[in-house]
Tab-separated table of C-alpha atoms in Angstrom:
chain	number	residue	atom	x	y	z
A	1	MET	CA	-10.462	-28.149	28.306
A	2	ILE	CA	-10.314	-27.094	24.690
A	3	SER	CA	-7.672	-24.494	23.857
A	4	ILE	CA	-8.730	-21.786	21.436
A	5	ALA	CA	-5.116	-20.809	20.755
A	6	PRO	CA	-4.008	-21.814	17.271
A	7	LYS	CA	-1.858	-24.930	17.184
A	8	LEU	CA	1.348	-23.457	15.846
A	9	GLY	CA	2.849	-26.786	14.822
A	10	SER	CA	0.003	-27.509	12.430
A	11	PRO	CA	-0.968	-24.173	10.987
A	12	GLU	CA	-4.647	-23.615	10.487
A	13	PHE	CA	-5.147	-21.380	7.531
A	14	GLN	CA	-7.911	-18.804	7.403
A	15	THR	CA	-9.237	-17.612	4.068
A	16	LEU	CA	-10.281	-14.173	2.882
A	17	PRO	CA	-11.756	-13.453	-0.559
A	18	LEU	CA	-9.997	-10.967	-2.834
A	19	LYS	CA	-12.745	-9.733	-5.141
A	20	THR	CA	-12.935	-5.978	-4.492
A	21	ASP	CA	-10.802	-2.968	-3.530
A	22	GLU	CA	-12.448	-3.125	-0.113
A	23	ASN	CA	-11.202	-6.709	0.378
A	24	VAL	CA	-7.641	-5.426	-0.096
A	25	VAL	CA	-8.159	-2.816	2.646
A	26	ALA	CA	-9.677	-5.502	4.898
A	27	LEU	CA	-6.644	-7.735	4.310
A	28	ARG	CA	-4.204	-4.926	5.225
A	29	LYS	CA	-6.075	-4.472	8.527
A	30	LEU	CA	-6.185	-8.189	9.223
A	31	VAL	CA	-2.493	-8.738	8.484
A	32	ARG	CA	-1.624	-5.822	10.751
A	33	GLU	CA	-3.705	-7.324	13.577
A	34	GLN	CA	-2.048	-10.727	13.182
A	35	LEU	CA	1.431	-9.173	13.277
A	36	VAL	CA	0.645	-6.997	16.296
A	37	ALA	CA	-0.648	-10.110	18.094
A	38	ILE	CA	2.715	-11.865	17.636
A	39	ASN	CA	4.699	-8.730	18.519
A	40	PHE	CA	6.383	-7.893	15.228
A	41	SER	CA	8.386	-4.655	15.183
A	42	LEU	CA	6.593	-1.694	13.623
A	43	VAL	CA	8.927	-1.653	10.607
A	44	ASP	CA	8.457	-5.383	9.946
A	45	GLN	CA	4.690	-4.996	10.361
A	46	THR	CA	4.699	-2.228	7.790
A	47	LYS	CA	6.864	-4.175	5.342
A	48	CYS	CA	4.695	-7.283	5.591
A	49	VAL	CA	1.392	-5.383	5.311
A	50	THR	CA	2.760	-3.523	2.273
A	51	ALA	CA	3.882	-6.766	0.601
A	52	ALA	CA	0.450	-8.287	1.290
A	53	SER	CA	-1.193	-5.227	-0.223
A	54	GLU	CA	0.899	-5.443	-3.419
A	55	LEU	CA	0.146	-9.139	-3.878
A	56	ALA	CA	-3.554	-8.750	-3.071
A	57	ARG	CA	-3.808	-6.046	-5.720
A	58	ASN	CA	-2.072	-8.314	-8.239
A	59	THR	CA	-4.538	-11.110	-7.451
A	60	LEU	CA	-7.381	-8.679	-8.028
A	61	LYS	CA	-6.042	-6.769	-11.018
A	62	TYR	CA	-4.140	-9.407	-12.985
A	63	GLY	CA	-5.683	-12.607	-11.627
A	64	GLY	CA	-9.265	-11.410	-11.918
A	65	GLY	CA	-9.806	-11.884	-8.182
A	66	GLY	CA	-9.173	-14.872	-5.984
A	67	GLN	CA	-8.434	-15.519	-2.361
A	68	VAL	CA	-5.739	-15.247	0.260
A	69	ARG	CA	-5.027	-17.865	2.921
A	70	PHE	CA	-2.981	-16.926	5.956
A	71	SER	CA	-1.644	-18.475	9.112
A	72	VAL	CA	0.846	-17.862	11.875
A	73	LEU	CA	3.807	-20.282	11.613
A	74	ALA	CA	6.294	-21.439	14.208
A	75	ALA	CA	9.752	-22.765	13.385
A	76	ASP	CA	13.045	-22.883	15.290
A	77	GLY	CA	11.558	-20.886	18.125
A	78	SER	CA	10.514	-18.048	15.890
A	79	LEU	CA	7.091	-16.934	14.762
A	80	GLY	CA	6.143	-15.843	11.299
A	81	LEU	CA	3.145	-14.999	9.195
A	82	CYS	CA	2.504	-16.947	6.021
A	83	LEU	CA	0.206	-15.632	3.295
A	84	VAL	CA	-0.776	-17.494	0.142
A	85	PHE	CA	-2.409	-15.573	-2.709
A	86	ILE	CA	-4.347	-17.734	-5.125
A	87	ASP	CA	-6.049	-16.816	-8.367
A	88	ALA	CA	-7.335	-18.764	-11.345
A	89	GLY	CA	-6.550	-15.990	-13.799
A	90	PRO	CA	-4.539	-15.985	-17.033
A	91	GLY	CA	-1.256	-16.788	-15.256
A	92	ILE	CA	2.162	-15.282	-15.894
A	93	LYS	CA	3.986	-16.258	-19.093
A	94	ASP	CA	7.436	-15.246	-17.941
A	95	VAL	CA	7.833	-15.232	-14.155
A	96	PRO	CA	11.440	-13.903	-14.022
A	97	GLN	CA	10.380	-11.002	-16.254
A	98	ALA	CA	7.349	-10.302	-14.041
A	99	LEU	CA	9.679	-10.109	-11.033
A	100	THR	CA	11.840	-7.457	-12.720
A	101	ASP	CA	11.397	-3.932	-11.406
A	102	GLY	CA	9.722	-1.736	-13.960
A	103	PHE	CA	8.089	-4.555	-15.917
A	104	THR	CA	4.343	-3.976	-16.227
A	105	THR	CA	1.579	-5.134	-18.510
A	106	GLN	CA	-1.078	-2.727	-17.271
A	107	GLY	CA	0.587	0.635	-16.973
A	108	GLY	CA	1.542	0.336	-13.320
A	109	LEU	CA	4.996	1.006	-11.961
A	110	GLY	CA	5.968	-2.646	-12.133
A	111	LEU	CA	7.124	-2.656	-8.527
A	112	GLY	CA	4.460	-4.988	-7.130
A	113	LEU	CA	5.987	-8.457	-7.393
A	114	GLY	CA	9.663	-7.546	-7.146
A	115	GLY	CA	8.939	-5.011	-4.408
A	116	ALA	CA	6.881	-7.487	-2.405
A	117	ARG	CA	9.688	-10.055	-2.676
A	118	ARG	CA	12.186	-7.584	-1.199
A	119	LEU	CA	9.918	-6.853	1.770
A	120	VAL	CA	9.522	-10.448	3.011
A	121	ASP	CA	11.793	-13.348	4.000
A	122	GLU	CA	10.352	-16.126	1.827
A	123	PHE	CA	8.771	-15.714	-1.572
A	124	ASP	CA	7.593	-18.501	-3.861
A	125	ILE	CA	5.597	-18.110	-7.019
A	126	GLU	CA	3.944	-20.731	-9.190
A	127	SER	CA	2.140	-19.773	-12.326
A	128	GLU	CA	0.780	-21.616	-15.291
A	129	PRO	CA	-0.621	-19.785	-18.310
A	130	GLY	CA	-4.360	-20.327	-18.472
A	131	LYS	CA	-4.490	-21.877	-15.002
A	132	GLY	CA	-3.641	-19.139	-12.551
A	133	THR	CA	-1.012	-17.927	-10.131
A	134	THR	CA	-0.156	-18.779	-6.533
A	135	VAL	CA	2.248	-16.642	-4.514
A	136	ARG	CA	3.370	-17.698	-1.039
A	137	ILE	CA	5.202	-15.346	1.299
A	138	VAL	CA	6.484	-15.619	4.856
A	139	LYS	CA	7.741	-12.855	7.096
A	140	TRP	CA	9.608	-14.080	10.170
A	141	LYS	CA	9.850	-12.220	13.427
A	142	LYS	CA	13.382	-10.863	13.971
B	1	MET	CA	-19.167	6.832	-2.743
B	2	ASP	CA	-17.036	8.201	0.103
B	3	ARG	CA	-14.786	11.144	-0.621
B	4	ILE	CA	-11.739	12.524	1.196
B	5	PRO	CA	-12.569	16.143	2.156
B	6	ILE	CA	-10.440	18.949	0.702
B	7	LEU	CA	-10.239	22.129	2.787
B	8	SER	CA	-9.530	25.469	1.154
B	9	MET	CA	-7.478	27.990	3.179
B	10	GLY	CA	-6.499	31.169	1.374
B	11	ASN	CA	-4.629	29.964	-1.688
B	12	LEU	CA	-3.831	26.577	-0.160
B	13	LEU	CA	-5.683	23.276	-0.244
B	14	LEU	CA	-5.411	21.001	2.770
B	15	VAL	CA	-6.094	17.275	2.674
B	16	ILE	CA	-5.896	15.162	5.802
B	17	ILE	CA	-6.127	11.465	4.968
B	18	GLN	CA	-7.571	9.967	8.118
B	19	PHE	CA	-8.009	6.309	7.209
B	20	ASP	CA	-6.661	3.594	4.925
B	21	MET	CA	-7.998	4.315	1.422
B	22	HIS	CA	-9.005	1.727	-1.126
B	23	ASP	CA	-7.677	2.277	-4.643
B	24	ARG	CA	-10.787	3.897	-6.159
B	25	LEU	CA	-10.944	6.369	-3.298
B	26	ALA	CA	-7.308	7.361	-3.845
B	27	LEU	CA	-7.980	7.950	-7.539
B	28	ALA	CA	-11.096	9.992	-6.708
B	29	LEU	CA	-8.990	12.170	-4.397
B	30	GLN	CA	-6.506	12.751	-7.221
B	31	ASP	CA	-9.318	13.879	-9.545
B	32	ASP	CA	-11.004	16.041	-6.886
B	33	LEU	CA	-7.730	17.740	-5.987
B	34	THR	CA	-6.874	18.703	-9.556
B	35	GLU	CA	-10.386	20.118	-9.999
B	36	GLN	CA	-10.164	22.082	-6.749
B	37	ILE	CA	-6.724	23.496	-7.646
B	38	VAL	CA	-8.226	25.104	-10.735
B	39	LYS	CA	-11.510	26.113	-9.099
B	40	GLU	CA	-9.843	27.733	-6.064
B	41	GLN	CA	-6.793	28.893	-8.051
B	42	ALA	CA	-4.710	27.265	-5.347
B	43	LYS	CA	-0.951	27.819	-5.269
B	44	GLY	CA	-0.201	25.056	-2.835
B	45	VAL	CA	-1.500	21.633	-1.774
B	46	LEU	CA	-0.701	20.096	1.581
B	47	ILE	CA	-1.415	16.386	2.048
B	48	ASP	CA	-1.183	15.038	5.587
B	49	ILE	CA	-0.545	11.275	5.582
B	50	SER	CA	0.396	10.946	9.266
B	51	ALA	CA	-2.573	8.647	9.872
B	52	LEU	CA	-1.518	6.244	7.108
B	53	ASP	CA	0.407	3.276	8.466
B	54	VAL	CA	0.759	1.753	4.991
B	55	VAL	CA	1.634	3.391	1.680
B	56	ASP	CA	2.029	0.759	-1.015
B	57	SER	CA	3.142	1.260	-4.623
B	58	PHE	CA	-0.369	2.195	-5.764
B	59	ILE	CA	-0.985	4.879	-3.142
B	60	GLY	CA	2.615	6.039	-3.598
B	61	ARG	CA	2.054	6.407	-7.318
B	62	VAL	CA	-1.181	8.327	-6.744
B	63	ILE	CA	0.679	10.735	-4.427
B	64	ASN	CA	3.465	11.124	-6.991
B	65	ASN	CA	1.037	11.683	-9.881
B	66	THR	CA	-1.039	14.125	-7.875
B	67	ALA	CA	2.064	16.219	-7.192
B	68	SER	CA	2.977	16.145	-10.901
B	69	MET	CA	-0.541	17.157	-11.942
B	70	ALA	CA	-0.590	19.952	-9.368
B	71	ARG	CA	2.731	21.225	-10.720
B	72	LEU	CA	1.281	21.405	-14.241
B	73	LEU	CA	-1.586	23.420	-12.753
B	74	ALA	CA	0.899	25.838	-11.138
B	75	ALA	CA	0.513	24.521	-7.598
B	76	GLU	CA	3.191	23.086	-5.307
B	77	THR	CA	2.469	19.933	-3.287
B	78	VAL	CA	3.941	19.067	0.077
B	79	VAL	CA	3.321	15.686	1.705
B	80	VAL	CA	3.599	15.855	5.476
B	81	GLY	CA	3.741	13.474	8.410
B	82	MET	CA	5.025	10.299	6.767
B	83	GLN	CA	5.650	7.647	9.407
B	84	PRO	CA	9.289	6.441	9.576
B	85	ALA	CA	8.275	2.797	8.958
B	86	VAL	CA	6.397	3.920	5.836
B	87	ALA	CA	9.477	5.788	4.543
B	88	ILE	CA	11.680	2.713	5.109
B	89	THR	CA	9.189	0.456	3.338
B	90	LEU	CA	8.669	2.784	0.363
B	91	VAL	CA	12.395	2.990	-0.353
B	92	GLU	CA	12.794	-0.779	-0.062
B	93	LEU	CA	9.820	-1.196	-2.368
B	94	GLY	CA	11.656	0.944	-4.908
B	95	LEU	CA	9.459	4.010	-4.710
B	96	ALA	CA	11.497	6.903	-3.375
B	97	LEU	CA	8.905	9.588	-4.366
B	98	THR	CA	11.749	11.811	-5.514
B	99	GLY	CA	9.411	14.280	-7.206
B	100	VAL	CA	7.432	15.031	-4.067
B	101	LYS	CA	8.309	17.682	-1.495
B	102	THR	CA	7.912	16.534	2.083
B	103	ALA	CA	7.838	18.060	5.540
B	104	LEU	CA	7.641	16.476	8.971
B	105	ASN	CA	4.383	18.114	10.043
B	106	VAL	CA	1.612	20.450	8.892
B	107	GLU	CA	3.264	23.552	10.348
B	108	LYS	CA	6.571	22.898	8.559
B	109	GLY	CA	4.675	22.006	5.387
B	110	MET	CA	2.782	25.290	5.498
B	111	ALA	CA	6.071	27.146	5.963
B	112	LEU	CA	7.545	25.377	2.946
B	113	LEU	CA	4.543	26.252	0.777
B	114	GLY	CA	4.569	29.840	2.030
B	115	LYS	CA	8.208	30.169	1.037
B	116	SER	CA	7.781	28.735	-2.453
B	117	SER	CA	4.683	30.840	-3.221
B	118	GLY	CA	6.545	33.965	-2.038
B	119	ARG	CA	4.115	34.915	0.710
């Protein structure tokens, strides 16, 4: 018999495009559904969905669109949700500066990256000018 | 394009956001509200966000800006019904919405607006 449950040891990533405002709304809904399915607390659901929303908007607004890959992870008996935001946009010249609250290049509040980092448990960013930006986050179930 | 409806009641405007808005829709609501404040000569704006289970920095900024714009147009704004998880997340995000008056529900929000407009 073939199990349709995801194999948690070897995460299978699903991909969603991030090309429009509507894609961002769709991602928020999808992330919420994934977190409800693995019984995250309401506060942790909200934090993770909000972080995903910030990063999806960055991919769209600064990266010129891209995609997000996501998967449920299992480690040390705990479950988590991993999201990877990928764009092939102009990249970030100074990553530490971009992570500083209040720093913005497009008239926003500059809370997106730094704020998203505070809301999740793991946050990695790789960016190369001219090549694009990849941000990986994980929120673990408490 | 979809629009969020704005109800006019006496000198108040009532907006009930019933679903997750994409960014353009939030900006359209901000524009529509400022227009309606002038057109209806509204003294107060009540925005019910109890159905929103996520308010990120963009939507938060739109709410903040809308309240500031309303103030310049001589109207007070009260945001009602914020979910506790949303409040926790907004503060952690760094967006405390300090310029926005809040109330726990529509009734309390109405009372607050009634008080500040001297009715």
